[in-house]
mmCIF file of C-alpha atoms and ligand atoms in Angstrom:
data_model
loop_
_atom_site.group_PDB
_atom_site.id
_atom_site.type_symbol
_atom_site.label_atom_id
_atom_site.label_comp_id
_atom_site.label_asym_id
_atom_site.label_seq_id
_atom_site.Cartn_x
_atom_site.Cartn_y
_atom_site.Cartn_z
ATOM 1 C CA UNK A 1 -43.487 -59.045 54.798
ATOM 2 C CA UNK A 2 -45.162 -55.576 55.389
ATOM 3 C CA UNK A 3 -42.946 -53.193 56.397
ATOM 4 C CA UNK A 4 -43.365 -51.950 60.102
ATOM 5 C CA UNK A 5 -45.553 -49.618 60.853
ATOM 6 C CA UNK A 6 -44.273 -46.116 59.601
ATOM 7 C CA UNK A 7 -45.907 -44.450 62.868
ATOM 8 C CA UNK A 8 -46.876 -45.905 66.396
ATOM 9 C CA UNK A 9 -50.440 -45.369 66.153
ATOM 10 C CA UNK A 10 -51.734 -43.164 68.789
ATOM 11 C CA UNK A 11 -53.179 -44.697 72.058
ATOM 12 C CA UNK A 12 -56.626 -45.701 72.005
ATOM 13 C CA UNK A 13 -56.592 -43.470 75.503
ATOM 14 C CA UNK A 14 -55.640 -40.606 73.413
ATOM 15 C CA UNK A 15 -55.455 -37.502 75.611
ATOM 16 C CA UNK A 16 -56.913 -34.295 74.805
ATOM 17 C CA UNK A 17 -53.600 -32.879 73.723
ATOM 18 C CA UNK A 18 -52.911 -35.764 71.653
ATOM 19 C CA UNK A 19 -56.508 -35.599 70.029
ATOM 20 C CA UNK A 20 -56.415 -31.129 69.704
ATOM 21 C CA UNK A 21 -52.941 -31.607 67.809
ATOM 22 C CA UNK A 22 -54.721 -34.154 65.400
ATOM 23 C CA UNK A 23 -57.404 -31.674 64.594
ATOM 24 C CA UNK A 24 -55.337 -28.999 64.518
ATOM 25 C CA UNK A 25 -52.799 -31.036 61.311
ATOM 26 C CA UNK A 26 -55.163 -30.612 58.073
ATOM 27 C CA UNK A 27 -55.093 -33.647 55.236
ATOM 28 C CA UNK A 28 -52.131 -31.564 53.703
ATOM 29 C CA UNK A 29 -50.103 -31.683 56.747
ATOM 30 C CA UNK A 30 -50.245 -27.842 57.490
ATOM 31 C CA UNK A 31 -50.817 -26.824 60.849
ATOM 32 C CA UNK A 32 -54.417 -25.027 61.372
ATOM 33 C CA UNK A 33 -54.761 -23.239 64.566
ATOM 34 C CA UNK A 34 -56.079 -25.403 67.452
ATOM 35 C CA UNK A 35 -58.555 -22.958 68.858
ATOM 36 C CA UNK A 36 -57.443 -24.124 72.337
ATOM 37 C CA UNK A 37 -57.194 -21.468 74.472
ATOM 38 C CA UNK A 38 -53.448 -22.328 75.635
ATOM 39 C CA UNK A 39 -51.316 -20.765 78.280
ATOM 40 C CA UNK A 40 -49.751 -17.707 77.739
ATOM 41 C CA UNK A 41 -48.083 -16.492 81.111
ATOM 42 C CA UNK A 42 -45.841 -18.571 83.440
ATOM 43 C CA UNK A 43 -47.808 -18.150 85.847
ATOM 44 C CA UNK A 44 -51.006 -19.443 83.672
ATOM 45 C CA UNK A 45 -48.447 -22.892 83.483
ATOM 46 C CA UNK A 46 -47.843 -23.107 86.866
ATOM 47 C CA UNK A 47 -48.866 -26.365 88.360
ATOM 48 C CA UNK A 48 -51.018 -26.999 85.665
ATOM 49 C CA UNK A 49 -48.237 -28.803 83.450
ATOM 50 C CA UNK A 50 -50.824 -32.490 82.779
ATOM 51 C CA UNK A 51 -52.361 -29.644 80.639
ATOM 52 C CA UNK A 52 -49.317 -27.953 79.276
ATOM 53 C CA UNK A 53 -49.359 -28.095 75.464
ATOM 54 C CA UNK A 54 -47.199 -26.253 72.784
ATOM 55 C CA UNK A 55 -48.511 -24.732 69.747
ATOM 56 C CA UNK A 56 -48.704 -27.259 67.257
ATOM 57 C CA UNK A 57 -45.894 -26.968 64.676
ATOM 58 C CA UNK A 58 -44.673 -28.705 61.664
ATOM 59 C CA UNK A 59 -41.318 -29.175 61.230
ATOM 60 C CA UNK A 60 -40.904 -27.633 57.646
ATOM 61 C CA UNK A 61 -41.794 -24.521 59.542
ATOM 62 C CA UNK A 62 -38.776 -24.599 61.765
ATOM 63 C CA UNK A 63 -36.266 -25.060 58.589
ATOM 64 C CA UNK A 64 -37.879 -22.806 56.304
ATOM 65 C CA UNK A 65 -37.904 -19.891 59.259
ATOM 66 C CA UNK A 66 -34.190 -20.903 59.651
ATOM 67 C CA UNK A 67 -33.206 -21.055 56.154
ATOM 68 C CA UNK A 68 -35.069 -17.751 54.877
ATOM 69 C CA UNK A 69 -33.709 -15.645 57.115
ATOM 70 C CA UNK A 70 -29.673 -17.120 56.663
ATOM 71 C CA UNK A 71 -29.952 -16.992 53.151
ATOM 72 C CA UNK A 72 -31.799 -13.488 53.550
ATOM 73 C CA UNK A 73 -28.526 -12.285 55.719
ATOM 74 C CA UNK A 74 -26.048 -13.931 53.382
ATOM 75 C CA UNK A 75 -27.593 -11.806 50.586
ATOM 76 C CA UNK A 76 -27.583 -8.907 52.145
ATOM 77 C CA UNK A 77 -24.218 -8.541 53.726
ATOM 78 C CA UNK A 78 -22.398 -10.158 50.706
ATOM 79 C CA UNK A 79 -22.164 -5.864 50.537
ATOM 80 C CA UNK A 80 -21.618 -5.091 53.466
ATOM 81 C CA UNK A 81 -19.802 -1.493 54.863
ATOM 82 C CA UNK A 82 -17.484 -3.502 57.788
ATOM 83 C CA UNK A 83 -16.502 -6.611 58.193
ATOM 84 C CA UNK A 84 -15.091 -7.333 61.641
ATOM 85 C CA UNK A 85 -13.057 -10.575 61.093
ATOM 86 C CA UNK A 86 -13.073 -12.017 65.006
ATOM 87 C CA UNK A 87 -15.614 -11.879 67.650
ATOM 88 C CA UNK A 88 -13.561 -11.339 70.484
ATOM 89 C CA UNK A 89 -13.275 -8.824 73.180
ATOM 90 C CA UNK A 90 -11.672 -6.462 70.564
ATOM 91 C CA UNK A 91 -13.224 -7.388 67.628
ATOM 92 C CA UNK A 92 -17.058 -7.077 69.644
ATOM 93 C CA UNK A 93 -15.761 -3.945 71.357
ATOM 94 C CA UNK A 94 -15.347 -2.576 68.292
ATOM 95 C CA UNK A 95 -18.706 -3.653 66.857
ATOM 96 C CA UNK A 96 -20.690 -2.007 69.508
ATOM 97 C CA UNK A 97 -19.028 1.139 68.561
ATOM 98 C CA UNK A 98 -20.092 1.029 65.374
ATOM 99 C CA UNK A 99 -23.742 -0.613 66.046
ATOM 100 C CA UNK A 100 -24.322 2.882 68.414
ATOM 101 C CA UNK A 101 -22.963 5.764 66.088
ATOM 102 C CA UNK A 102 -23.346 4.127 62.570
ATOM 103 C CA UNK A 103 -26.583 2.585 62.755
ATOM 104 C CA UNK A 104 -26.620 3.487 58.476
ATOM 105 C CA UNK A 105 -23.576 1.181 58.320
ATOM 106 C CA UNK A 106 -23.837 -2.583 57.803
ATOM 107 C CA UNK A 107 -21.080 -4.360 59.894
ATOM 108 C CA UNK A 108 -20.852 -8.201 59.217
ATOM 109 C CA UNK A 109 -18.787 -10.035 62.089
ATOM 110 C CA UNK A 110 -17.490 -13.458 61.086
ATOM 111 C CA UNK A 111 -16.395 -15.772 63.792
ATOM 112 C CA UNK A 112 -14.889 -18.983 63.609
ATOM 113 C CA UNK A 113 -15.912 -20.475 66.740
ATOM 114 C CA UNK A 114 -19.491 -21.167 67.367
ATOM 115 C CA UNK A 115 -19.297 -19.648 70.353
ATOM 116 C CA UNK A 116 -17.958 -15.717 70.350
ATOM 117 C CA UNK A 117 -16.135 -14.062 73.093
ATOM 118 C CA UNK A 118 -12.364 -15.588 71.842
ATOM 119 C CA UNK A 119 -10.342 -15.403 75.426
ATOM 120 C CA UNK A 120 -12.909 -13.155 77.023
ATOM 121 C CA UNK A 121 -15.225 -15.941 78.714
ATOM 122 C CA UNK A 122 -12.448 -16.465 81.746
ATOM 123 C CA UNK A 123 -9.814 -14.144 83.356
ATOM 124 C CA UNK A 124 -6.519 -15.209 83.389
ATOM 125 C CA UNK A 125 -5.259 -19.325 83.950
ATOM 126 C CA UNK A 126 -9.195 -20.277 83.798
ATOM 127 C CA UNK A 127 -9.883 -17.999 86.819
ATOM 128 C CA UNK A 128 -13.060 -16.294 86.705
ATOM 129 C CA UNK A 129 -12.593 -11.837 87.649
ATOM 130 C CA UNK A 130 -11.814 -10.126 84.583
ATOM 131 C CA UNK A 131 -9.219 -6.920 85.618
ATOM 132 C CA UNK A 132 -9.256 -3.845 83.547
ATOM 133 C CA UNK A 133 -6.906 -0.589 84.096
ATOM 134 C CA UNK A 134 -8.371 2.277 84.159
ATOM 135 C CA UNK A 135 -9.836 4.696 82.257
ATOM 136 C CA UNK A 136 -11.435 0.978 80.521
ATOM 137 C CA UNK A 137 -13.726 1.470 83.245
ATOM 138 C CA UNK A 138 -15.267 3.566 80.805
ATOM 139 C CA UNK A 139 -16.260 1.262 78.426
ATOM 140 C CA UNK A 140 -17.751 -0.785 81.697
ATOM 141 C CA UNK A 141 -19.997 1.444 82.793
ATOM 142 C CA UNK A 142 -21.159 2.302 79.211
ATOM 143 C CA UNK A 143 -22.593 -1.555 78.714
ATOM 144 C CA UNK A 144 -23.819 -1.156 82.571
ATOM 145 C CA UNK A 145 -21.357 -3.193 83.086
ATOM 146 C CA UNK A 146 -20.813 -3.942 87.160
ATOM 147 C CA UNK A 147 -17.585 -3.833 88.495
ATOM 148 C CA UNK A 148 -15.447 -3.376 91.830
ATOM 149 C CA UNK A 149 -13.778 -0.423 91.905
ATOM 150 C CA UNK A 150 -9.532 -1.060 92.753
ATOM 151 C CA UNK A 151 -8.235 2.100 92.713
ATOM 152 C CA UNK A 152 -6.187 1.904 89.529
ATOM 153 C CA UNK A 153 -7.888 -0.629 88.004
ATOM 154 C CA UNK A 154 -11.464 -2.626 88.664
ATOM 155 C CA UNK A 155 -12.825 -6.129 88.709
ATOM 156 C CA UNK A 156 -15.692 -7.486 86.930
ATOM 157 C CA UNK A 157 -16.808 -10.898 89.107
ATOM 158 C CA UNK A 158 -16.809 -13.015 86.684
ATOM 159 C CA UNK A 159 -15.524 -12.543 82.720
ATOM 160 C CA UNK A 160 -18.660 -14.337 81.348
ATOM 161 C CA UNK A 161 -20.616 -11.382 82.718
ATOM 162 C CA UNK A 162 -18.293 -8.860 80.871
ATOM 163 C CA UNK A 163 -18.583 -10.625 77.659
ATOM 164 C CA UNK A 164 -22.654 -11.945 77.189
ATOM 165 C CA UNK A 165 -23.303 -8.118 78.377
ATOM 166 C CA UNK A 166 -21.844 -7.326 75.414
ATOM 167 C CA UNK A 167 -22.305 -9.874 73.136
ATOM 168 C CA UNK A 168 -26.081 -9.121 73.855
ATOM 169 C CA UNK A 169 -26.000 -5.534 73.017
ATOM 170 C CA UNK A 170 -23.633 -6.443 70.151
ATOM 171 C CA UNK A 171 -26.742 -8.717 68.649
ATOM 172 C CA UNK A 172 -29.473 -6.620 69.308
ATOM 173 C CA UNK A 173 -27.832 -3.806 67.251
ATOM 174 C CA UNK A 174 -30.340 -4.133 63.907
ATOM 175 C CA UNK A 175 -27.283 -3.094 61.551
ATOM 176 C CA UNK A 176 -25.127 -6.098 62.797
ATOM 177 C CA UNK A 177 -24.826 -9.247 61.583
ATOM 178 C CA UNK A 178 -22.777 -12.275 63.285
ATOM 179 C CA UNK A 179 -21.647 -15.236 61.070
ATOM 180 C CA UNK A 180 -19.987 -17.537 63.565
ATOM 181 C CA UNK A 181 -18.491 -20.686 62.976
ATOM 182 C CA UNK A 182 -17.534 -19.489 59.960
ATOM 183 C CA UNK A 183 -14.262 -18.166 59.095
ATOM 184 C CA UNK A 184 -12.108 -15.436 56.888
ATOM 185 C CA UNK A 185 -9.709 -17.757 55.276
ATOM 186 C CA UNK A 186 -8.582 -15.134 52.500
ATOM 187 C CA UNK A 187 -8.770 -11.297 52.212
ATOM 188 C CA UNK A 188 -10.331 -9.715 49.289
ATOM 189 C CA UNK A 189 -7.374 -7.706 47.581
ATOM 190 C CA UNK A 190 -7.523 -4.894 44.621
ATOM 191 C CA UNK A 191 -4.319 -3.330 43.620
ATOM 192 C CA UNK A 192 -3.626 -0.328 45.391
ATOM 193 C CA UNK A 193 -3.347 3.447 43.328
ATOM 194 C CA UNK A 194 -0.364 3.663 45.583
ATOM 195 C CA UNK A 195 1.781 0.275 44.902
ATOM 196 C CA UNK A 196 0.739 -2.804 46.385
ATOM 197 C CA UNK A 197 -3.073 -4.143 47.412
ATOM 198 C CA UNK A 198 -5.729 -2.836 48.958
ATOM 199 C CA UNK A 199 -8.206 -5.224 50.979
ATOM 200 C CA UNK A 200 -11.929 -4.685 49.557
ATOM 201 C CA UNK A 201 -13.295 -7.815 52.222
ATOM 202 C CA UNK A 202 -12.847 -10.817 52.946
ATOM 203 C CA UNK A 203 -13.157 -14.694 51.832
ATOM 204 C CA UNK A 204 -15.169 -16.943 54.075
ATOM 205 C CA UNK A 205 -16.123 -20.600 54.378
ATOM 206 C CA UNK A 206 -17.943 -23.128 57.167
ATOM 207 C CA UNK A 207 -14.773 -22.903 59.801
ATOM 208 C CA UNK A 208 -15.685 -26.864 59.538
ATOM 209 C CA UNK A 209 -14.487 -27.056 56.180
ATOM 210 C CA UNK A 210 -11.643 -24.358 56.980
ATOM 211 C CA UNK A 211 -10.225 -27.553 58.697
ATOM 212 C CA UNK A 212 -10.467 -30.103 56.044
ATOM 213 C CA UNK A 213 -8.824 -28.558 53.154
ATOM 214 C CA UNK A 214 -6.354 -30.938 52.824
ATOM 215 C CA UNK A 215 -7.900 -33.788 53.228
ATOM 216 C CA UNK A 216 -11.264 -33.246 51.364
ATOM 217 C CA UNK A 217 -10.754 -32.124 46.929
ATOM 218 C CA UNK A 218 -11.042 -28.363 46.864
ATOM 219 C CA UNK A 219 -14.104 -26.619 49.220
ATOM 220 C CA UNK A 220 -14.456 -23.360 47.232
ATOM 221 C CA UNK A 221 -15.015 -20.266 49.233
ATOM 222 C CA UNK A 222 -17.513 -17.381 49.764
ATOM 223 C CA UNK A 223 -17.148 -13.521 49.902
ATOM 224 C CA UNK A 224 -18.381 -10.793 51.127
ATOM 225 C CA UNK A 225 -17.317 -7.373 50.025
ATOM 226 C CA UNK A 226 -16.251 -4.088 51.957
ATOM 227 C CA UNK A 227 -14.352 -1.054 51.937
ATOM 228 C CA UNK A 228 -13.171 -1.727 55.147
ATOM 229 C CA UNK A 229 -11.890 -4.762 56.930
ATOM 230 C CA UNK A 230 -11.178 -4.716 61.028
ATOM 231 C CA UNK A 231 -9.271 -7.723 62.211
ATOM 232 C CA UNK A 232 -9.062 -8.866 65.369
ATOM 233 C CA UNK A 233 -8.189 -12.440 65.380
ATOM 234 C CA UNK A 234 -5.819 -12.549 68.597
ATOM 235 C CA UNK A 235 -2.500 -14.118 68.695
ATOM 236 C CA UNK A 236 -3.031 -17.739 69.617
ATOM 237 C CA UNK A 237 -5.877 -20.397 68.909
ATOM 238 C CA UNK A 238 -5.924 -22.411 65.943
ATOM 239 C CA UNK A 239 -6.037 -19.596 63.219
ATOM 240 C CA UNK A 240 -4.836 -17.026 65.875
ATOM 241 C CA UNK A 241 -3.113 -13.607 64.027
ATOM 242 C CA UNK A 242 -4.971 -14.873 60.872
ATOM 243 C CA UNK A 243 -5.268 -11.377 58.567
ATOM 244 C CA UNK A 244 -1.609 -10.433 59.483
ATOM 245 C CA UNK A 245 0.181 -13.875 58.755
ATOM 246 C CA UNK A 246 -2.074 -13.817 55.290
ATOM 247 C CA UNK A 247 -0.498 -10.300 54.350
ATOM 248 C CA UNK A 248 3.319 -11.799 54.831
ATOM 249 C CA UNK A 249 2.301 -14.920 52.525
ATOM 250 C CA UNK A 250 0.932 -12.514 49.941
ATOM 251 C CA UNK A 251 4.101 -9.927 50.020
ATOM 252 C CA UNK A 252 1.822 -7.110 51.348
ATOM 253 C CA UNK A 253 3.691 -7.088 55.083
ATOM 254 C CA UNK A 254 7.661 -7.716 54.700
ATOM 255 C CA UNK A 255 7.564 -10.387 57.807
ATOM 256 C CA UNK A 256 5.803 -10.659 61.569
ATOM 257 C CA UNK A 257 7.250 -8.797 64.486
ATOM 258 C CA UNK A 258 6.701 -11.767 66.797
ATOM 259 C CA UNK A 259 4.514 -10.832 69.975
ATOM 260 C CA UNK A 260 6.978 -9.999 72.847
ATOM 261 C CA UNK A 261 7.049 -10.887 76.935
ATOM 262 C CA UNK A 262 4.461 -9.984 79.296
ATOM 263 C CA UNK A 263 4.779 -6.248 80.418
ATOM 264 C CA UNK A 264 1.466 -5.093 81.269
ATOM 265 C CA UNK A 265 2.305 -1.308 81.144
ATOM 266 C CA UNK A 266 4.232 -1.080 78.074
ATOM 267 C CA UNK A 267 1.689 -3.470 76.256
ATOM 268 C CA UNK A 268 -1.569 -1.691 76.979
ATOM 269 C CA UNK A 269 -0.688 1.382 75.807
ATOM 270 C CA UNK A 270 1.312 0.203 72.831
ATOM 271 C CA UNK A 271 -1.680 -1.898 71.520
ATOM 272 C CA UNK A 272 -4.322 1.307 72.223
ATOM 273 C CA UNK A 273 -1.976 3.660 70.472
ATOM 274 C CA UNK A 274 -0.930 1.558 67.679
ATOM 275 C CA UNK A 275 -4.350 0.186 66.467
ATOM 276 C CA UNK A 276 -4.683 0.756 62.957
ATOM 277 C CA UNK A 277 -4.779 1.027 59.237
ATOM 278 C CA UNK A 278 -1.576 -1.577 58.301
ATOM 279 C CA UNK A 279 -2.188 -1.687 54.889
ATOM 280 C CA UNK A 280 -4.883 -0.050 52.850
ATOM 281 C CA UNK A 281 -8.596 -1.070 54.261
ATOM 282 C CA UNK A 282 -7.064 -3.083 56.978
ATOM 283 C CA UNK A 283 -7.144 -2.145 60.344
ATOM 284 C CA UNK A 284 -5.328 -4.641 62.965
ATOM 285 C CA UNK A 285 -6.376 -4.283 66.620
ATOM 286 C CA UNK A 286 -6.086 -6.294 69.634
ATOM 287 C CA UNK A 287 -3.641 -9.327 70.158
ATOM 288 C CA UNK A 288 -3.026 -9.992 66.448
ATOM 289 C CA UNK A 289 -0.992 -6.635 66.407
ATOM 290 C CA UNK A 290 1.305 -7.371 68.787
ATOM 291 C CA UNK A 291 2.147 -10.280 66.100
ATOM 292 C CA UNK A 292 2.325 -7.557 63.320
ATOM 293 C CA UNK A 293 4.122 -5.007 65.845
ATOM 294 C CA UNK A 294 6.628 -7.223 68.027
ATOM 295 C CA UNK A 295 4.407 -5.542 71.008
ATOM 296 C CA UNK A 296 4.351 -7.025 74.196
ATOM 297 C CA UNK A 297 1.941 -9.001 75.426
ATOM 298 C CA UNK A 298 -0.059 -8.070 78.694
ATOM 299 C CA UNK A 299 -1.319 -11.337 80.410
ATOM 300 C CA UNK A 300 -5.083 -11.025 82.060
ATOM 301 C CA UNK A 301 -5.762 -8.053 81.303
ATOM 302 C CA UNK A 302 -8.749 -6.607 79.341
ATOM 303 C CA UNK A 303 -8.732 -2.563 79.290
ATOM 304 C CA UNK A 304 -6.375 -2.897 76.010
ATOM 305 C CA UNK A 305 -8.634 -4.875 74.029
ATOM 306 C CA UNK A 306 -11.777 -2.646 74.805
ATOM 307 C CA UNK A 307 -10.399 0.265 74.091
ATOM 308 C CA UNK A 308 -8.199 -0.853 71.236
ATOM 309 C CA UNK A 309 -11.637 -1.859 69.669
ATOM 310 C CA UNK A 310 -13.142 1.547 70.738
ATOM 311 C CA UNK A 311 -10.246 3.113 68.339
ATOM 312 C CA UNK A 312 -10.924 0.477 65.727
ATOM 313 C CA UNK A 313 -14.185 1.618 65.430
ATOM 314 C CA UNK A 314 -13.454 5.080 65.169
ATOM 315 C CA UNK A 315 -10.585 4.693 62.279
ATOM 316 C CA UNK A 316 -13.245 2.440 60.662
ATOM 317 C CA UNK A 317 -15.434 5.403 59.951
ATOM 318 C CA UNK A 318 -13.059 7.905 58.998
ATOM 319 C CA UNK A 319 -11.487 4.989 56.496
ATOM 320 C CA UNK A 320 -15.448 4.583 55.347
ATOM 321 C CA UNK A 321 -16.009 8.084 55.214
ATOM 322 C CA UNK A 322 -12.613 8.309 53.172
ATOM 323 C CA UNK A 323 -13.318 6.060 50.759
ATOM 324 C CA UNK A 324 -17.140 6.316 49.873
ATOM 325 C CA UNK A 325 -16.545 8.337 47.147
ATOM 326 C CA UNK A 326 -13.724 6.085 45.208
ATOM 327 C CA UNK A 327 -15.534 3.708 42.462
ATOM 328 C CA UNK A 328 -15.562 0.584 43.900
ATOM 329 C CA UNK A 329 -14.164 -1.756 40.932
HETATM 330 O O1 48N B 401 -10.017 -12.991 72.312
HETATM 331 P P1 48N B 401 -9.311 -13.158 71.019
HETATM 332 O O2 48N B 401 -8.310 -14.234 70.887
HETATM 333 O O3 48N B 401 -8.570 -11.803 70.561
HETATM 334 P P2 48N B 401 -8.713 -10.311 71.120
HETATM 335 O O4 48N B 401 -7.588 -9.551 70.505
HETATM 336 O O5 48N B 401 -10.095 -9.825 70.965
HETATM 337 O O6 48N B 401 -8.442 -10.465 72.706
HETATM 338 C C1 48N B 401 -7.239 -11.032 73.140
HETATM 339 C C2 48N B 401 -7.355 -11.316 74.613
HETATM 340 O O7 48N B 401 -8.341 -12.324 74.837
HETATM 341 C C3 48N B 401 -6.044 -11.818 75.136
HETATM 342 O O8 48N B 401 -5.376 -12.595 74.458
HETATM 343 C C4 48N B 401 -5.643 -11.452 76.535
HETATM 344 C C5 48N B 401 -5.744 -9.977 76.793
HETATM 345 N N1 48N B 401 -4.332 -12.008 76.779
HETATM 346 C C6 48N B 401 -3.208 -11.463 76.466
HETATM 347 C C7 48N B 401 -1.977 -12.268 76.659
HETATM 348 O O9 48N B 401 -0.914 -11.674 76.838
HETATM 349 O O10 48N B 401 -2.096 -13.523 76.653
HETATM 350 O O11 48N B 401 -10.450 -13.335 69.906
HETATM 351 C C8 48N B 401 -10.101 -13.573 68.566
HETATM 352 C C9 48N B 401 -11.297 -14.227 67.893
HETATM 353 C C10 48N B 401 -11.557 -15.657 68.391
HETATM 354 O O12 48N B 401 -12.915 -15.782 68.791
HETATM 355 C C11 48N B 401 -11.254 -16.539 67.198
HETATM 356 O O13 48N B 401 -12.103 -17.674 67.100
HETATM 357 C C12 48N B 401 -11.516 -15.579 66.049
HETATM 358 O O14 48N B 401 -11.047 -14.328 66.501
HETATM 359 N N2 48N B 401 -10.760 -15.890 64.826
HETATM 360 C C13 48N B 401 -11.312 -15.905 63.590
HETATM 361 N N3 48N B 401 -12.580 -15.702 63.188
HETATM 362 C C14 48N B 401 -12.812 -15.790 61.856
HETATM 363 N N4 48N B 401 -11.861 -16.081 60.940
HETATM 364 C C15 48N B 401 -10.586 -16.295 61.313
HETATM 365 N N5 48N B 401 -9.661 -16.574 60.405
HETATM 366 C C16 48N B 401 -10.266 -16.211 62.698
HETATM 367 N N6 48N B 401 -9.125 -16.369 63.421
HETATM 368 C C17 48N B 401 -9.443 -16.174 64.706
#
């Protein structure tokens, strides 16, 4: 019996789009340009959609300009300057830093979820207004930010507009690279002059796969080296505090502080003033050092987290600027 027909063949009625995008496909299936003079402006479309017709495309096109440019990225940051393991509030704080006064530096952010932004999308128990303390406002009105002004502290209407602000300035940054849904599930580690390791990057695979290690045979990783390793992972989610727990189950951190009870004054300022280098080429900021630290934690609040990632940026570059001379093994 023949098989069915492998296409619907087009209606004898075959309308004018239908007939340009046949022209337009050459014998060898590549797309030659229709000649049609299409629409270019929205206002060009408007009410004129029974014409509306895309550039033809083929779909090779679409995976190969896909593909290129991932494999493109993957080769280049495999070296990259920073990794920023954790794309949330702290950890894109922190990248936006860097993007403005290192644009030399690459900076590779890897993100587990597809989505970045970690807890910054809502406020706090799913309500929208983000709250920062003063001075965070700072770091507000730096992105252009709006906000409502409180006295001691402002309001930003809604979280979401806090965090695609600056997820968008984050990605327009040329020196930047996001992997997302993809995550660090090792540290890179040399043995440090000093006793102990040093981390020299970080060990990635599809965050998918992350989750079926055990019940899939071995997944082998990826890498990408760096002198310099931010983490900002938080302290809950499913691989919340990720960098810190890994240095107790390798020996280099004696054991976890624990994060602490909500006291929004004491926690702000301890996790601002205590972002840092915890061991050699690892700087913890955010949530996930209030695991390290024992801080407390500080609830819906958001000036902490921006401004701990401010400080992560700068102890980045004096740790880069440190260490560009070693000989990188
Ligand atoms: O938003 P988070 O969780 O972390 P921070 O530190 O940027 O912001 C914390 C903040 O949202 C709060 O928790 C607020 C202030 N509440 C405080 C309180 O007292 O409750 O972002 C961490 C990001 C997430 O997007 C994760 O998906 C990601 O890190 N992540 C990872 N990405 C890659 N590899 C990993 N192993 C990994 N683990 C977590």
């Amino acid at each position: 019996m023949a098989p069915p027909a492998a296409t619907t063949p087009f209606p004898d009625s075959e309308s004018a789009n239908i007939k340009a995008l046949k022209n337009s496909i050459g014998l060898n299936g590549a797309v030659k340009s229709n000649g049609n003079v299409k629409a270019k402006t929205l206002e060009e479309m408007e009410s004129k959609w029974d014409t509306f017709a895309f550039e033809p495309i083929r779909e090779s096109q679409v995976s190969r300009a896909m593909t290129r440019r991932y494999f493109e990225d993957l080769d280049k940051y495999a070296e990259s300057d920073i990794v920023i393991v954790g794309a949330g509030s702290c950890g894109l704080s922190a990248a936006y830093m860097l993007g403005k006064s290192r644009p030399d530096l690459k900076i590779a952010i890897i993100e587990a979820n597809v989505s970045p932004g970690g807890g910054a999308w809502l406020g706090g128990q799913l309500f929208s207004a983000m709250i920062l303390r003063k001075p965070a406002d700072a770091f507000l009105s730096e992105l252009g930010v709006p906000y409502a002004d409180e006295g001691h502290y402002v309001v930003v209407k809604h979280a979401a507009l806090f965090t695609s602000t600056l997820l968008s300035k984050v990605l327009a940054f040329p020196n930047i690279k996001l992997f997302n849904a993809t995550s660090v599930e090792d540290l890179i580690t040399r043995p440090d002059p000093n006793g102990g390791v040093r981390i020299a990057g970080a060990v990635t695979n599809w965050t998918l796969v992350t989750q079926h290690h055990d019940d899939q045979s071995c997944m082998d990783p990826n890498t990408i080296n760096a002198p310099v390793v931010v983490s900002t992972t938080g302290h809950d989610g499913p691989s919340g505090a990720f960098s810190v727990k890994r240095l107790v189950q390798m020996g280099a951190v004696k054991e976890l502080g624990g994060m602490r009870g909500l006291d929004m004054n004491t926690a702000e300022d301890a996790i601002v003033k205590k972002t840092r280098e915890v061991v050699p080429g690892l700087i913890v900021g955010g949530m996930e050092l209030s695991e390290i630290d024992g801080a407390n934690r500080m609830g819906p609040t958001f000036g902490a987290m921006v401004l701990s990632g401010v400080k992560a940026a700068e102890e980045a570059v004096k740790m880069f600027e440190m260490r560009k001379g070693e000989r990188e093994d």
